Short mmCIF file of N, CA and C in Angstrom, two decimals:
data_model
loop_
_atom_site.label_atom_id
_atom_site.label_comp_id
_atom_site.label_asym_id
_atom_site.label_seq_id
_atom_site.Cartn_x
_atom_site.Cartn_y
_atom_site.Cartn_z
N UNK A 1 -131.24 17.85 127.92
CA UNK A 1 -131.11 16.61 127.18
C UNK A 1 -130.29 16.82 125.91
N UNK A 2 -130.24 17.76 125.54
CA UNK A 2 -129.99 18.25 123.94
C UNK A 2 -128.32 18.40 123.97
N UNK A 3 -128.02 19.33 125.12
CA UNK A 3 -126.69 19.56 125.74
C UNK A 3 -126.04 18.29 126.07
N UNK A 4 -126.81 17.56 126.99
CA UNK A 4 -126.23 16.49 127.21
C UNK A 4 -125.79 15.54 126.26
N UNK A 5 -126.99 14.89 124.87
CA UNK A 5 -126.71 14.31 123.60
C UNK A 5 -124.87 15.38 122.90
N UNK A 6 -125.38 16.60 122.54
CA UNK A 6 -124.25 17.41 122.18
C UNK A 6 -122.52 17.10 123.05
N UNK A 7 -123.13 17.03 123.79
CA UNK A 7 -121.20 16.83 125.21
C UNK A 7 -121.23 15.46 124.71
N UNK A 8 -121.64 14.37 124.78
CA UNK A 8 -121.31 13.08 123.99
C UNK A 8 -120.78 12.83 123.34
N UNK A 9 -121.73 13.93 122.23
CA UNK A 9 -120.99 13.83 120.62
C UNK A 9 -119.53 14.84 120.75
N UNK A 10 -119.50 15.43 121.32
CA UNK A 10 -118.50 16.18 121.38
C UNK A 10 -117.10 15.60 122.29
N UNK A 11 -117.39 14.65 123.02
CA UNK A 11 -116.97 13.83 123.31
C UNK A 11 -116.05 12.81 122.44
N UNK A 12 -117.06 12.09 122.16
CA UNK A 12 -116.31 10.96 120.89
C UNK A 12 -115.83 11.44 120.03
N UNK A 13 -116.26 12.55 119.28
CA UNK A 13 -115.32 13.18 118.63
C UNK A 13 -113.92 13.31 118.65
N UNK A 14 -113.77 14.01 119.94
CA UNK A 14 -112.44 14.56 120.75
C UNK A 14 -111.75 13.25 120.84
N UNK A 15 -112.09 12.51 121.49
CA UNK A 15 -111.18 10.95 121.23
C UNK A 15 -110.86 10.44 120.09
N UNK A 16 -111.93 10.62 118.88
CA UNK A 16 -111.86 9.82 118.07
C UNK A 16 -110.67 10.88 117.11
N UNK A 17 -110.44 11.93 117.53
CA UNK A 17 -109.34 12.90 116.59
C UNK A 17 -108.02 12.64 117.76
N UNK A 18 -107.99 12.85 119.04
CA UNK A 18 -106.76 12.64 119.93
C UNK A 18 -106.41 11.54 119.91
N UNK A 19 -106.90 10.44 119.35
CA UNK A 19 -106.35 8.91 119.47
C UNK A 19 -105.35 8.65 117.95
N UNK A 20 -105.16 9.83 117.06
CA UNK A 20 -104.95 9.90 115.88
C UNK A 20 -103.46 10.90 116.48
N UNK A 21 -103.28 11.46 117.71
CA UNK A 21 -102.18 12.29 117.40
C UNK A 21 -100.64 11.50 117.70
N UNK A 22 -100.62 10.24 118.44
CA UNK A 22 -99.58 9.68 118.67
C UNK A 22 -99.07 9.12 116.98
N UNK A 23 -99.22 8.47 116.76
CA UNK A 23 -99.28 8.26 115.37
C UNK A 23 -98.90 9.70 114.38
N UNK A 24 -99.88 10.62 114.15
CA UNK A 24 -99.43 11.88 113.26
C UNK A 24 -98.22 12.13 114.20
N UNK A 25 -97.89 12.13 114.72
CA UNK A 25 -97.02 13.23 115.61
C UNK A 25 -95.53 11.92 114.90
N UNK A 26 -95.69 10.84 115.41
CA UNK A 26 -94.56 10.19 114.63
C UNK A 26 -94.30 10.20 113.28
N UNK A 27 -95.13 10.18 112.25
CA UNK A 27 -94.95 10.29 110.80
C UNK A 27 -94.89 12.05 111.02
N UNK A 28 -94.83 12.39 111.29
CA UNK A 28 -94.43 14.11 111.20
C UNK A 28 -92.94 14.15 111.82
N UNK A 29 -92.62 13.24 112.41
CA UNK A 29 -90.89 13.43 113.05
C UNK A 29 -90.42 13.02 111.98
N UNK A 30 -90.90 11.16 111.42
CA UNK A 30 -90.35 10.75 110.59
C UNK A 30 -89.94 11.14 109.12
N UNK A 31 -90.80 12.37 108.76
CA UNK A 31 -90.93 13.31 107.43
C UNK A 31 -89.64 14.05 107.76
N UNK A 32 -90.20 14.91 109.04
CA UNK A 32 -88.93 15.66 109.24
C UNK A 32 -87.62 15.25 108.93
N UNK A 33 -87.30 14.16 109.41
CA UNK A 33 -85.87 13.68 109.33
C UNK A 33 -85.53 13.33 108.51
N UNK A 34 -86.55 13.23 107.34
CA UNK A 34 -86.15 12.65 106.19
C UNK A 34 -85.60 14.34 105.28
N UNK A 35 -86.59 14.77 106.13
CA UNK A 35 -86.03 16.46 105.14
C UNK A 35 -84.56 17.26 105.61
N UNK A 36 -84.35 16.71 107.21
CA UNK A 36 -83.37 16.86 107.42
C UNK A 36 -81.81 16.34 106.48
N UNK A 37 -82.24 14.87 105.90
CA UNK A 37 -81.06 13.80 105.47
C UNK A 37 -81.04 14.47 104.38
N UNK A 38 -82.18 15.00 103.42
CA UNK A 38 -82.21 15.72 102.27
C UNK A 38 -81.10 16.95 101.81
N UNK A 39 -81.69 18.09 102.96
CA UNK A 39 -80.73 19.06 103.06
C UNK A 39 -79.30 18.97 103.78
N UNK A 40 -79.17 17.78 103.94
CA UNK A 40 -77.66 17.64 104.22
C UNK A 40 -77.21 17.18 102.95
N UNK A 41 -77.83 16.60 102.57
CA UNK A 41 -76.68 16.49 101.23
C UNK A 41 -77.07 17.40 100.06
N UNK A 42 -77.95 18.27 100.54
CA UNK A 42 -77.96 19.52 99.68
C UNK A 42 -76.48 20.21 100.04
N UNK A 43 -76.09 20.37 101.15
CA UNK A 43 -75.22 20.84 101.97
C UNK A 43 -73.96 20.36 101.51
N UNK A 44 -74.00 19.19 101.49
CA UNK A 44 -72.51 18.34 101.10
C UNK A 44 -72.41 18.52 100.00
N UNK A 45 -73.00 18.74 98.79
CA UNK A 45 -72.53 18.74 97.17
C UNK A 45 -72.44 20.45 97.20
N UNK A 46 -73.20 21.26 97.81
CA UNK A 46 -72.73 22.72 97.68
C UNK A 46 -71.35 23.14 98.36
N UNK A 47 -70.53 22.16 99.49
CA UNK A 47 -69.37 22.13 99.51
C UNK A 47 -68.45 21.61 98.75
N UNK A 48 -69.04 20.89 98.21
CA UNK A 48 -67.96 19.95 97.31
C UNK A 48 -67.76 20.78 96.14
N UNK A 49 -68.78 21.33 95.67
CA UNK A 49 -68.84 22.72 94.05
C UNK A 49 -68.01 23.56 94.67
N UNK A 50 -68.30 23.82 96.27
CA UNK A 50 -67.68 25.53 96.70
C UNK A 50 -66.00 25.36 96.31
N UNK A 51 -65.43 24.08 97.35
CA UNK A 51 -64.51 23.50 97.58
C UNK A 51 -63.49 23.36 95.90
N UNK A 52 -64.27 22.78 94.81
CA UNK A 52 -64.10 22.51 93.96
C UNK A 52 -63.50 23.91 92.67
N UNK A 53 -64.29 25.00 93.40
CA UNK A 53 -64.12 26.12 92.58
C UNK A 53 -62.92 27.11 93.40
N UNK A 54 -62.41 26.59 94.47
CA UNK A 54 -61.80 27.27 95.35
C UNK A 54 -62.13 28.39 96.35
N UNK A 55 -63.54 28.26 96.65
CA UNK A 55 -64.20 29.48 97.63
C UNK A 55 -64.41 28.99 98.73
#
């Protein structure tokens, strides 16, 4: 009985955290890409200095 109450709870649990990963999993791309757009124009002004100094 005890096991059985326990697999329940262990149960809803498990749903109630896996119904949360479609969602995290998109705001975790959407971060990403934002860190991606970041370091590109980290990228583009360290060419433009390189460019600028003649290297």
């Amino acid at each position: 009985m005890i096991i059985r109450a326990l697999a329940l709870a262990a149960g809803i649990a498990g749903a109630a955290g896996f119904s949360q990963f479609p969602e995290f999993t998109q705001q975790y791309v959407q971060r990403l890409g934002g860190a991606v757009d970041e370091l590109a124009r980290s990228v583009q002004a360290f060419d433009r200095d390189a460019a600028a100094l003649g290297l």
